[in-house]
PDB file of C-alpha atoms in Angstrom:
ATOM      1  CA  UNK I   1       5.189  33.449 -48.184  1.00 47.00           C
ATOM      2  CA  UNK I   2       7.297  35.120 -49.882  1.00 45.00           C
ATOM      3  CA  UNK I   3      11.439  34.105 -50.861  1.00 46.00           C
ATOM      4  CA  UNK I   4      14.437  36.804 -50.390  1.00 45.00           C
ATOM      5  CA  UNK I   5      15.407  37.553 -53.799  1.00 41.00           C
ATOM      6  CA  UNK I   6      19.194  38.213 -52.860  1.00 44.00           C
ATOM      7  CA  UNK I   7      21.670  35.709 -54.419  1.00 43.00           C
ATOM      8  CA  UNK I   8      24.742  34.858 -52.230  1.00 49.00           C
ATOM      9  CA  UNK I   9      27.163  31.580 -52.378  1.00 77.00           C
ATOM     10  CA  UNK I  10      25.658  30.339 -49.183  1.00 94.00           C
ATOM     11  CA  UNK I  11      21.492  30.611 -49.272  1.00 96.00           C
ATOM     12  CA  UNK I  12      20.341  28.814 -46.573  1.00 98.00           C
ATOM     13  CA  UNK I  13      16.365  27.749 -46.072  1.00 98.00           C
ATOM     14  CA  UNK I  14      14.472  28.430 -42.400  1.00 98.00           C
ATOM     15  CA  UNK I  15      11.509  26.369 -42.346  1.00 98.00           C
ATOM     16  CA  UNK I  16       9.705  27.427 -39.429  1.00 96.00           C
ATOM     17  CA  UNK I  17       6.328  25.901 -37.813  1.00 95.00           C
ATOM     18  CA  UNK I  18       4.982  29.210 -37.025  1.00 94.00           C
ATOM     19  CA  UNK I  19       5.813  32.765 -35.149  1.00 92.00           C
ATOM     20  CA  UNK I  20       6.599  31.835 -31.427  1.00 89.00           C
ATOM     21  CA  UNK I  21       8.627  33.514 -28.657  1.00 88.00           C
ATOM     22  CA  UNK I  22      10.901  30.242 -28.303  1.00 89.00           C
ATOM     23  CA  UNK I  23      11.051  29.254 -32.168  1.00 94.00           C
ATOM     24  CA  UNK I  24      11.751  32.961 -33.332  1.00 95.00           C
ATOM     25  CA  UNK I  25      14.592  32.850 -30.040  1.00 95.00           C
ATOM     26  CA  UNK I  26      16.319  29.585 -31.757  1.00 96.00           C
ATOM     27  CA  UNK I  27      16.209  31.000 -35.007  1.00 98.00           C
ATOM     28  CA  UNK I  28      17.805  34.124 -34.574  1.00 98.00           C
ATOM     29  CA  UNK I  29      20.437  32.847 -32.741  1.00 98.00           C
ATOM     30  CA  UNK I  30      21.108  30.335 -35.727  1.00 98.00           C
ATOM     31  CA  UNK I  31      21.648  32.895 -37.598  1.00 98.00           C
ATOM     32  CA  UNK I  32      24.052  34.987 -35.532  1.00 98.00           C
ATOM     33  CA  UNK I  33      25.986  31.792 -34.825  1.00 98.00           C
ATOM     34  CA  UNK I  34      26.540  31.019 -38.161  1.00 98.00           C
ATOM     35  CA  UNK I  35      27.739  34.401 -38.805  1.00 97.00           C
ATOM     36  CA  UNK I  36      30.191  34.125 -35.597  1.00 97.00           C
ATOM     37  CA  UNK I  37      31.258  30.831 -36.910  1.00 97.00           C
ATOM     38  CA  UNK I  38      32.357  32.424 -40.228  1.00 94.00           C
ATOM     39  CA  UNK I  39      29.347  32.054 -42.339  1.00 94.00           C
ATOM     40  CA  UNK I  40      29.223  34.970 -43.129  1.00 88.00           C
ATOM     41  CA  UNK I  41      27.799  35.241 -47.170  1.00 92.00           C
ATOM     42  CA  UNK I  42      25.077  33.429 -45.962  1.00 94.00           C
ATOM     43  CA  UNK I  43      21.183  34.580 -47.106  1.00 96.00           C
ATOM     44  CA  UNK I  44      18.193  33.028 -45.479  1.00 97.00           C
ATOM     45  CA  UNK I  45      15.185  32.255 -47.231  1.00 97.00           C
ATOM     46  CA  UNK I  46      12.640  32.186 -44.306  1.00 97.00           C
ATOM     47  CA  UNK I  47       9.047  30.441 -44.297  1.00 98.00           C
ATOM     48  CA  UNK I  48       6.401  29.729 -41.619  1.00 97.00           C
ATOM     49  CA  UNK I  49       3.146  28.394 -41.767  1.00 97.00           C
ATOM     50  CA  UNK I  50       1.430  30.029 -39.125  1.00 95.00           C
ATOM     51  CA  UNK I  51       1.430  26.117 -36.864  1.00 93.00           C
ATOM     52  CA  UNK I  52      -0.667  24.584 -40.042  1.00 95.00           C
ATOM     53  CA  UNK I  53       0.636  20.815 -40.829  1.00 94.00           C
ATOM     54  CA  UNK I  54      -1.231  20.637 -43.837  1.00 96.00           C
ATOM     55  CA  UNK I  55       1.117  23.372 -45.378  1.00 97.00           C
ATOM     56  CA  UNK I  56       4.240  22.436 -44.422  1.00 96.00           C
ATOM     57  CA  UNK I  57       4.880  20.178 -47.831  1.00 96.00           C
ATOM     58  CA  UNK I  58       4.107  23.270 -49.969  1.00 97.00           C
ATOM     59  CA  UNK I  59       6.564  25.421 -47.413  1.00 98.00           C
ATOM     60  CA  UNK I  60       9.574  22.771 -47.890  1.00 97.00           C
ATOM     61  CA  UNK I  61       9.154  22.216 -51.563  1.00 96.00           C
ATOM     62  CA  UNK I  62       8.811  26.162 -51.717  1.00 96.00           C
ATOM     63  CA  UNK I  63      12.089  26.323 -49.962  1.00 97.00           C
ATOM     64  CA  UNK I  64      13.947  23.249 -51.652  1.00 96.00           C
ATOM     65  CA  UNK I  65      13.001  24.588 -55.527  1.00 94.00           C
ATOM     66  CA  UNK I  66      15.751  27.523 -54.378  1.00 93.00           C
ATOM     67  CA  UNK I  67      18.441  24.937 -54.297  1.00 93.00           C
ATOM     68  CA  UNK I  68      19.792  26.410 -50.853  1.00 96.00           C
ATOM     69  CA  UNK I  69      23.107  24.580 -49.610  1.00 96.00           C
ATOM     70  CA  UNK I  70      21.161  23.547 -46.577  1.00 97.00           C
ATOM     71  CA  UNK I  71      17.370  23.490 -44.886  1.00 98.00           C
ATOM     72  CA  UNK I  72      16.991  24.746 -41.348  1.00 98.00           C
ATOM     73  CA  UNK I  73      13.643  22.715 -39.819  1.00 98.00           C
ATOM     74  CA  UNK I  74      12.126  24.237 -36.638  1.00 96.00           C
ATOM     75  CA  UNK I  75       9.534  21.630 -34.748  1.00 94.00           C
ATOM     76  CA  UNK I  76       9.478  17.561 -35.171  1.00 92.00           C
ATOM     77  CA  UNK I  77       6.537  18.240 -37.777  1.00 93.00           C
ATOM     78  CA  UNK I  78       8.751  20.749 -40.262  1.00 96.00           C
ATOM     79  CA  UNK I  79      10.998  18.095 -39.482  1.00 96.00           C
ATOM     80  CA  UNK I  80       9.732  15.076 -40.012  1.00 94.00           C
ATOM     81  CA  UNK I  81       8.243  16.497 -43.056  1.00 96.00           C
ATOM     82  CA  UNK I  82      11.411  18.206 -45.019  1.00 96.00           C
ATOM     83  CA  UNK I  83      12.395  14.145 -44.379  1.00 94.00           C
ATOM     84  CA  UNK I  84      10.011  13.278 -46.451  1.00 93.00           C
ATOM     85  CA  UNK I  85      10.032  15.632 -49.025  1.00 93.00           C
ATOM     86  CA  UNK I  86      13.916  16.446 -49.481  1.00 92.00           C
ATOM     87  CA  UNK I  87      15.435  13.231 -47.637  1.00 78.00           C
ATOM     88  CA  UNK I  88      15.945  11.629 -50.920  1.00 75.00           C
ATOM     89  CA  UNK I  89      17.987  14.412 -52.504  1.00 84.00           C
ATOM     90  CA  UNK I  90      21.767  16.267 -52.246  1.00 87.00           C
ATOM     91  CA  UNK I  91      20.022  19.174 -49.757  1.00 95.00           C
ATOM     92  CA  UNK I  92      21.034  18.438 -46.168  1.00 97.00           C
ATOM     93  CA  UNK I  93      18.209  19.343 -43.232  1.00 98.00           C
ATOM     94  CA  UNK I  94      19.749  20.041 -39.959  1.00 98.00           C
ATOM     95  CA  UNK I  95      16.704  20.039 -37.422  1.00 98.00           C
ATOM     96  CA  UNK I  96      16.074  22.067 -34.354  1.00 97.00           C
ATOM     97  CA  UNK I  97      13.417  22.340 -31.420  1.00 93.00           C
ATOM     98  CA  UNK I  98      13.150  18.644 -31.698  1.00 91.00           C
ATOM     99  CA  UNK I  99      12.608  17.124 -28.789  1.00 86.00           C
ATOM    100  CA  UNK I 100      13.214  12.999 -29.247  1.00 88.00           C
ATOM    101  CA  UNK I 101      14.717  13.014 -32.867  1.00 92.00           C
ATOM    102  CA  UNK I 102      15.012   9.231 -31.882  1.00 92.00           C
ATOM    103  CA  UNK I 103      11.154   8.353 -31.601  1.00 87.00           C
ATOM    104  CA  UNK I 104      10.324  10.320 -34.214  1.00 90.00           C
ATOM    105  CA  UNK I 105      12.228   8.676 -36.429  1.00 92.00           C
ATOM    106  CA  UNK I 106      14.280  11.505 -37.847  1.00 95.00           C
ATOM    107  CA  UNK I 107      18.061  10.275 -37.144  1.00 96.00           C
ATOM    108  CA  UNK I 108      18.483   6.275 -36.118  1.00 97.00           C
ATOM    109  CA  UNK I 109      19.848   6.829 -32.301  1.00 96.00           C
ATOM    110  CA  UNK I 110      21.264   9.864 -30.232  1.00 96.00           C
ATOM    111  CA  UNK I 111      25.186   8.626 -31.634  1.00 97.00           C
ATOM    112  CA  UNK I 112      24.945   9.304 -35.259  1.00 97.00           C
ATOM    113  CA  UNK I 113      23.178  11.227 -37.586  1.00 97.00           C
ATOM    114  CA  UNK I 114      20.758  10.162 -40.749  1.00 96.00           C
ATOM    115  CA  UNK I 115      22.197  10.313 -44.202  1.00 92.00           C
ATOM    116  CA  UNK I 116      20.288  13.140 -45.113  1.00 92.00           C
ATOM    117  CA  UNK I 117      19.384  15.094 -41.757  1.00 97.00           C
ATOM    118  CA  UNK I 118      20.739  16.007 -38.226  1.00 98.00           C
ATOM    119  CA  UNK I 119      20.356  18.315 -35.451  1.00 98.00           C
ATOM    120  CA  UNK I 120      19.804  20.276 -32.189  1.00 97.00           C
ATOM    121  CA  UNK I 121      17.369  18.619 -29.510  1.00 94.00           C
ATOM    122  CA  UNK I 122      15.396  20.447 -27.127  1.00 91.00           C
ATOM    123  CA  UNK I 123      15.161  17.217 -24.613  1.00 87.00           C
ATOM    124  CA  UNK I 124      15.687  18.657 -20.853  1.00 86.00           C
ATOM    125  CA  UNK I 125      18.287  16.849 -19.565  1.00 91.00           C
ATOM    126  CA  UNK I 126      17.302  15.399 -16.169  1.00 94.00           C
ATOM    127  CA  UNK I 127      20.778  14.868 -13.903  1.00 95.00           C
ATOM    128  CA  UNK I 128      20.956  18.786 -15.247  1.00 94.00           C
ATOM    129  CA  UNK I 129      17.509  19.392 -13.567  1.00 95.00           C
ATOM    130  CA  UNK I 130      18.567  17.708  -9.957  1.00 96.00           C
ATOM    131  CA  UNK I 131      22.168  18.895 -10.496  1.00 95.00           C
ATOM    132  CA  UNK I 132      20.716  22.313 -10.766  1.00 96.00           C
ATOM    133  CA  UNK I 133      17.869  21.278  -7.607  1.00 97.00           C
ATOM    134  CA  UNK I 134      20.876  20.193  -5.487  1.00 96.00           C
ATOM    135  CA  UNK I 135      22.275  23.402  -6.280  1.00 96.00           C
ATOM    136  CA  UNK I 136      19.926  25.824  -5.417  1.00 97.00           C
ATOM    137  CA  UNK I 137      18.981  23.551  -2.007  1.00 97.00           C
ATOM    138  CA  UNK I 138      22.004  21.488  -1.107  1.00 96.00           C
ATOM    139  CA  UNK I 139      19.568  19.988   2.388  1.00 96.00           C
ATOM    140  CA  UNK I 140      17.184  18.602   0.018  1.00 97.00           C
ATOM    141  CA  UNK I 141      16.767  14.875  -0.193  1.00 97.00           C
ATOM    142  CA  UNK I 142      13.072  14.497  -1.161  1.00 98.00           C
ATOM    143  CA  UNK I 143      12.284  15.162  -4.759  1.00 98.00           C
ATOM    144  CA  UNK I 144       8.607  15.414  -4.855  1.00 98.00           C
ATOM    145  CA  UNK I 145       7.695  14.904  -9.084  1.00 98.00           C
ATOM    146  CA  UNK I 146       3.973  15.556 -10.196  1.00 97.00           C
ATOM    147  CA  UNK I 147       3.014  14.148 -13.656  1.00 94.00           C
ATOM    148  CA  UNK I 148      -0.125  12.594 -15.873  1.00 93.00           C
ATOM    149  CA  UNK I 149       0.293   9.071 -16.048  1.00 93.00           C
ATOM    150  CA  UNK I 150      -1.446   9.154 -18.680  1.00 90.00           C
ATOM    151  CA  UNK I 151       1.107  11.335 -20.899  1.00 88.00           C
ATOM    152  CA  UNK I 152       3.873   9.791 -22.780  1.00 80.00           C
ATOM    153  CA  UNK I 153       6.070  12.201 -21.947  1.00 77.00           C
ATOM    154  CA  UNK I 154       5.386  12.527 -17.899  1.00 87.00           C
ATOM    155  CA  UNK I 155       6.250   8.878 -18.315  1.00 89.00           C
ATOM    156  CA  UNK I 156       9.784   9.042 -20.318  1.00 84.00           C
ATOM    157  CA  UNK I 157      10.912  11.734 -17.589  1.00 89.00           C
ATOM    158  CA  UNK I 158       9.648  10.012 -14.980  1.00 93.00           C
ATOM    159  CA  UNK I 159      12.020   6.912 -15.631  1.00 92.00           C
ATOM    160  CA  UNK I 160      14.665   9.087 -16.061  1.00 92.00           C
ATOM    161  CA  UNK I 161      14.162  10.833 -12.589  1.00 95.00           C
ATOM    162  CA  UNK I 162      14.065   7.648 -10.901  1.00 97.00           C
ATOM    163  CA  UNK I 163      17.642   6.466 -12.146  1.00 96.00           C
ATOM    164  CA  UNK I 164      19.065   9.989 -11.791  1.00 96.00           C
ATOM    165  CA  UNK I 165      17.814  10.617  -8.022  1.00 97.00           C
ATOM    166  CA  UNK I 166      18.568   7.053  -7.322  1.00 96.00           C
ATOM    167  CA  UNK I 167      22.126   7.553  -8.596  1.00 96.00           C
ATOM    168  CA  UNK I 168      22.736  10.395  -6.581  1.00 93.00           C
ATOM    169  CA  UNK I 169      21.080   8.974  -3.508  1.00 94.00           C
ATOM    170  CA  UNK I 170      18.123  11.489  -3.470  1.00 97.00           C
ATOM    171  CA  UNK I 171      14.510   9.834  -2.327  1.00 98.00           C
ATOM    172  CA  UNK I 172      11.732  10.226  -5.061  1.00 98.00           C
ATOM    173  CA  UNK I 173       8.257  10.593  -4.421  1.00 98.00           C
ATOM    174  CA  UNK I 174       6.145  10.089  -7.166  1.00 98.00           C
ATOM    175  CA  UNK I 175       2.637  11.780  -7.563  1.00 97.00           C
ATOM    176  CA  UNK I 176       0.502  11.121 -10.222  1.00 96.00           C
ATOM    177  CA  UNK I 177      -2.249  13.388 -11.331  1.00 95.00           C
ATOM    178  CA  UNK I 178      -5.348  11.990 -13.540  1.00 91.00           C
ATOM    179  CA  UNK I 179      -6.881  16.014 -13.354  1.00 92.00           C
ATOM    180  CA  UNK I 180      -5.829  19.033 -12.245  1.00 93.00           C
ATOM    181  CA  UNK I 181      -8.830  18.826  -9.304  1.00 95.00           C
ATOM    182  CA  UNK I 182      -6.606  16.373  -7.649  1.00 93.00           C
ATOM    183  CA  UNK I 183      -3.955  19.018  -6.825  1.00 96.00           C
ATOM    184  CA  UNK I 184      -4.709  20.763  -3.469  1.00 96.00           C
ATOM    185  CA  UNK I 185      -5.132  17.588  -1.969  1.00 96.00           C
ATOM    186  CA  UNK I 186      -2.268  15.634  -3.384  1.00 96.00           C
ATOM    187  CA  UNK I 187       0.233  18.364  -3.321  1.00 97.00           C
ATOM    188  CA  UNK I 188      -0.818  19.041   0.602  1.00 97.00           C
ATOM    189  CA  UNK I 189      -0.452  15.647   1.266  1.00 97.00           C
ATOM    190  CA  UNK I 190       3.458  15.952   0.805  1.00 98.00           C
ATOM    191  CA  UNK I 191       3.836  18.158   3.928  1.00 97.00           C
ATOM    192  CA  UNK I 192       6.833  16.299   5.722  1.00 97.00           C
ATOM    193  CA  UNK I 193       7.297  14.175   2.955  1.00 98.00           C
ATOM    194  CA  UNK I 194       9.151  16.261   0.493  1.00 98.00           C
ATOM    195  CA  UNK I 195      11.822  18.983   0.338  1.00 98.00           C
ATOM    196  CA  UNK I 196      10.654  20.309  -3.179  1.00 98.00           C
ATOM    197  CA  UNK I 197       8.146  19.710  -5.790  1.00 98.00           C
ATOM    198  CA  UNK I 198       9.939  19.561  -9.535  1.00 97.00           C
ATOM    199  CA  UNK I 199       7.061  20.317 -11.826  1.00 95.00           C
ATOM    200  CA  UNK I 200       8.122  18.773 -15.561  1.00 91.00           C
ATOM    201  CA  UNK I 201       6.312  20.114 -19.299  1.00 86.00           C
ATOM    202  CA  UNK I 202       3.502  18.005 -18.287  1.00 86.00           C
ATOM    203  CA  UNK I 203       0.404  19.118 -20.899  1.00 81.00           C
ATOM    204  CA  UNK I 204      -2.475  18.634 -17.989  1.00 90.00           C
ATOM    205  CA  UNK I 205      -0.006  20.068 -14.919  1.00 92.00           C
ATOM    206  CA  UNK I 206       2.025  23.008 -16.354  1.00 92.00           C
ATOM    207  CA  UNK I 207      -1.237  24.814 -17.267  1.00 92.00           C
ATOM    208  CA  UNK I 208      -1.955  24.186 -13.256  1.00 95.00           C
ATOM    209  CA  UNK I 209       1.181  25.362 -11.852  1.00 96.00           C
ATOM    210  CA  UNK I 210      -0.993  28.250 -10.218  1.00 97.00           C
ATOM    211  CA  UNK I 211      -2.584  25.452  -8.314  1.00 97.00           C
ATOM    212  CA  UNK I 212       0.342  23.734  -7.691  1.00 97.00           C
ATOM    213  CA  UNK I 213       1.990  26.713  -6.181  1.00 97.00           C
ATOM    214  CA  UNK I 214      -0.610  27.883  -3.450  1.00 97.00           C
ATOM    215  CA  UNK I 215      -0.699  24.534  -2.228  1.00 98.00           C
ATOM    216  CA  UNK I 216       3.016  23.967  -2.140  1.00 98.00           C
ATOM    217  CA  UNK I 217       2.960  27.232  -0.452  1.00 97.00           C
ATOM    218  CA  UNK I 218       0.294  26.340   2.102  1.00 97.00           C
ATOM    219  CA  UNK I 219       2.877  23.304   3.222  1.00 97.00           C
ATOM    220  CA  UNK I 220       6.177  25.681   2.345  1.00 97.00           C
ATOM    221  CA  UNK I 221       7.581  23.648   0.035  1.00 98.00           C
ATOM    222  CA  UNK I 222       9.577  25.567  -2.719  1.00 98.00           C
ATOM    223  CA  UNK I 223       8.729  24.516  -6.549  1.00 98.00           C
ATOM    224  CA  UNK I 224      10.972  23.889  -8.996  1.00 98.00           C
ATOM    225  CA  UNK I 225       9.522  24.501 -12.402  1.00 96.00           C
ATOM    226  CA  UNK I 226      10.842  23.265 -16.162  1.00 92.00           C
ATOM    227  CA  UNK I 227       9.658  26.620 -17.188  1.00 89.00           C
ATOM    228  CA  UNK I 228      10.762  30.009 -16.305  1.00 92.00           C
ATOM    229  CA  UNK I 229       7.022  31.804 -17.146  1.00 91.00           C
ATOM    230  CA  UNK I 230       5.527  30.744 -14.085  1.00 94.00           C
ATOM    231  CA  UNK I 231       8.784  32.384 -11.942  1.00 96.00           C
ATOM    232  CA  UNK I 232       8.410  35.940 -13.539  1.00 95.00           C
ATOM    233  CA  UNK I 233       5.044  35.210 -12.893  1.00 95.00           C
ATOM    234  CA  UNK I 234       5.766  35.057  -9.282  1.00 97.00           C
ATOM    235  CA  UNK I 235       4.464  31.559  -8.541  1.00 97.00           C
ATOM    236  CA  UNK I 236       7.230  29.373  -8.140  1.00 98.00           C
ATOM    237  CA  UNK I 237      10.401  29.592  -6.934  1.00 97.00           C
ATOM    238  CA  UNK I 238      12.466  28.490  -9.167  1.00 98.00           C
ATOM    239  CA  UNK I 239      12.969  26.952 -12.981  1.00 96.00           C
ATOM    240  CA  UNK I 240      15.931  25.511 -14.907  1.00 95.00           C
ATOM    241  CA  UNK I 241      14.666  25.047 -18.908  1.00 91.00           C
ATOM    242  CA  UNK I 242      16.102  24.220 -21.762  1.00 91.00           C
ATOM    243  CA  UNK I 243      17.818  27.670 -23.428  1.00 93.00           C
ATOM    244  CA  UNK I 244      15.967  27.828 -26.930  1.00 93.00           C
ATOM    245  CA  UNK I 245      19.029  30.785 -27.770  1.00 95.00           C
ATOM    246  CA  UNK I 246      21.633  27.586 -27.564  1.00 95.00           C
ATOM    247  CA  UNK I 247      19.641  25.223 -29.316  1.00 96.00           C
ATOM    248  CA  UNK I 248      20.339  27.535 -32.241  1.00 98.00           C
ATOM    249  CA  UNK I 249      23.470  27.861 -31.392  1.00 98.00           C
ATOM    250  CA  UNK I 250      23.777  23.742 -31.240  1.00 97.00           C
ATOM    251  CA  UNK I 251      22.093  23.725 -34.741  1.00 98.00           C
ATOM    252  CA  UNK I 252      24.366  26.546 -36.350  1.00 98.00           C
ATOM    253  CA  UNK I 253      27.209  24.728 -34.967  1.00 98.00           C
ATOM    254  CA  UNK I 254      26.111  21.619 -36.828  1.00 98.00           C
ATOM    255  CA  UNK I 255      25.361  23.338 -39.662  1.00 98.00           C
ATOM    256  CA  UNK I 256      28.768  24.993 -40.583  1.00 98.00           C
ATOM    257  CA  UNK I 257      30.039  21.782 -40.295  1.00 98.00           C
ATOM    258  CA  UNK I 258      28.494  20.584 -43.254  1.00 97.00           C
ATOM    259  CA  UNK I 259      29.020  23.458 -45.103  1.00 97.00           C
ATOM    260  CA  UNK I 260      32.248  22.389 -44.816  1.00 96.00           C
ATOM    261  CA  UNK I 261      32.009  19.352 -46.103  1.00 96.00           C
ATOM    262  CA  UNK I 262      30.907  16.777 -43.548  1.00 97.00           C
ATOM    263  CA  UNK I 263      28.288  14.371 -43.621  1.00 96.00           C
ATOM    264  CA  UNK I 264      25.362  14.616 -41.684  1.00 97.00           C
ATOM    265  CA  UNK I 265      25.703  10.677 -40.550  1.00 96.00           C
ATOM    266  CA  UNK I 266      28.973  11.668 -39.256  1.00 97.00           C
ATOM    267  CA  UNK I 267      27.310  14.013 -36.815  1.00 98.00           C
ATOM    268  CA  UNK I 268      25.283  13.075 -33.677  1.00 98.00           C
ATOM    269  CA  UNK I 269      22.484  15.113 -32.749  1.00 98.00           C
ATOM    270  CA  UNK I 270      23.371  17.921 -29.934  1.00 97.00           C
ATOM    271  CA  UNK I 271      21.364  17.036 -26.760  1.00 93.00           C
ATOM    272  CA  UNK I 272      21.230  19.755 -24.102  1.00 93.00           C
ATOM    273  CA  UNK I 273      23.717  19.561 -21.419  1.00 92.00           C
ATOM    274  CA  UNK I 274      23.813  21.772 -18.157  1.00 91.00           C
ATOM    275  CA  UNK I 275      25.155  24.510 -19.503  1.00 91.00           C
ATOM    276  CA  UNK I 276      22.632  24.646 -22.251  1.00 91.00           C
ATOM    277  CA  UNK I 277      19.732  25.296 -19.766  1.00 93.00           C
ATOM    278  CA  UNK I 278      19.044  28.360 -18.748  1.00 92.00           C
ATOM    279  CA  UNK I 279      17.868  29.201 -14.491  1.00 95.00           C
ATOM    280  CA  UNK I 280      15.480  31.475 -13.042  1.00 97.00           C
ATOM    281  CA  UNK I 281      15.488  32.312  -9.217  1.00 98.00           C
ATOM    282  CA  UNK I 282      12.285  34.360  -7.596  1.00 97.00           C
ATOM    283  CA  UNK I 283      14.111  35.154  -4.299  1.00 96.00           C
ATOM    284  CA  UNK I 284      10.912  36.540  -2.910  1.00 96.00           C
ATOM    285  CA  UNK I 285       8.901  33.482  -3.275  1.00 97.00           C
ATOM    286  CA  UNK I 286      11.774  31.135  -2.092  1.00 97.00           C
ATOM    287  CA  UNK I 287      12.174  33.264   0.934  1.00 96.00           C
ATOM    288  CA  UNK I 288       8.147  32.661   1.753  1.00 96.00           C
ATOM    289  CA  UNK I 289       9.180  28.557   1.739  1.00 96.00           C
ATOM    290  CA  UNK I 290      11.601  29.781   4.558  1.00 95.00           C
ATOM    291  CA  UNK I 291      14.555  29.633   1.854  1.00 95.00           C
ATOM    292  CA  UNK I 292      17.515  31.622   0.831  1.00 94.00           C
ATOM    293  CA  UNK I 293      19.918  31.327  -1.679  1.00 95.00           C
ATOM    294  CA  UNK I 294      22.820  29.760  -1.673  1.00 95.00           C
ATOM    295  CA  UNK I 295      26.089  31.548  -2.160  1.00 94.00           C
ATOM    296  CA  UNK I 296      27.057  29.369  -4.759  1.00 92.00           C
ATOM    297  CA  UNK I 297      24.190  31.012  -6.805  1.00 95.00           C
ATOM    298  CA  UNK I 298      24.494  34.621  -5.747  1.00 93.00           C
ATOM    299  CA  UNK I 299      26.332  35.164  -9.422  1.00 93.00           C
ATOM    300  CA  UNK I 300      24.159  33.359 -11.506  1.00 92.00           C
ATOM    301  CA  UNK I 301      22.640  36.053 -13.251  1.00 92.00           C
ATOM    302  CA  UNK I 302      19.350  34.470 -13.009  1.00 95.00           C
ATOM    303  CA  UNK I 303      17.370  36.250 -10.495  1.00 96.00           C
ATOM    304  CA  UNK I 304      13.602  38.019 -11.347  1.00 93.00           C
ATOM    305  CA  UNK I 305      11.323  39.523  -9.853  1.00 81.00           C
TER     306      UNK I 305
END
């Protein structure tokens, strides 16, 4: 792990958990946005630990020893490690790609930063997901939600789905899955009971998206996924996912304000809004379920083949 030897007025440390397309996208967008925001003299010391959590303290300590103006901590484990090591120093930390900073005890709430830390979340906004589904399938009234009752994140999203669908006058069809072997039967039972299936970022269900897609196609129900890869692979009709470019840009906005003199406590963590998500639509897969792309999405620039 080598540090840059260059000197500049604005030295920024970047602590990354490991090389990964979404995390790399976050960092690239962060640096580009910092330049756009006028931080043109920045020098970045970038380290990563190949997803070895035991090396996080060493990485953060090394970055902190170079006296940066601030540290960008990418992912929850890295942000938690940074908080422990530099939390009592004068080095502010901006996190990025942290799903729930409140649950992770990085910030006291969504309304305020911590005394040494704030940042940009990658928490998917359920209301925005439902808004997209309604745009894609304006006639859909019944949304099936596939989830693992034993997974905390799945249950947390379920509660949000219940609130949002109720508020918007939609029916939520809850489909709990204990194991992936049940998918063909459970999805097949949705015939005549659901107009669209939403698959969250579930550790159980996401790896089984091919099985979900096949079962849903057999009963002509379109699937909207939390990740766009299944859309690009021609498995599901659409996806609505958090843009990690936006996450990086949001982190940069906070970082530039800190460099301008604002305290981390005065800056609330940024939660992704509708415009911080990216849509992906596979028109051919959508057509297999007898659906067409509405005119309102014709110019979305989000079609994949």
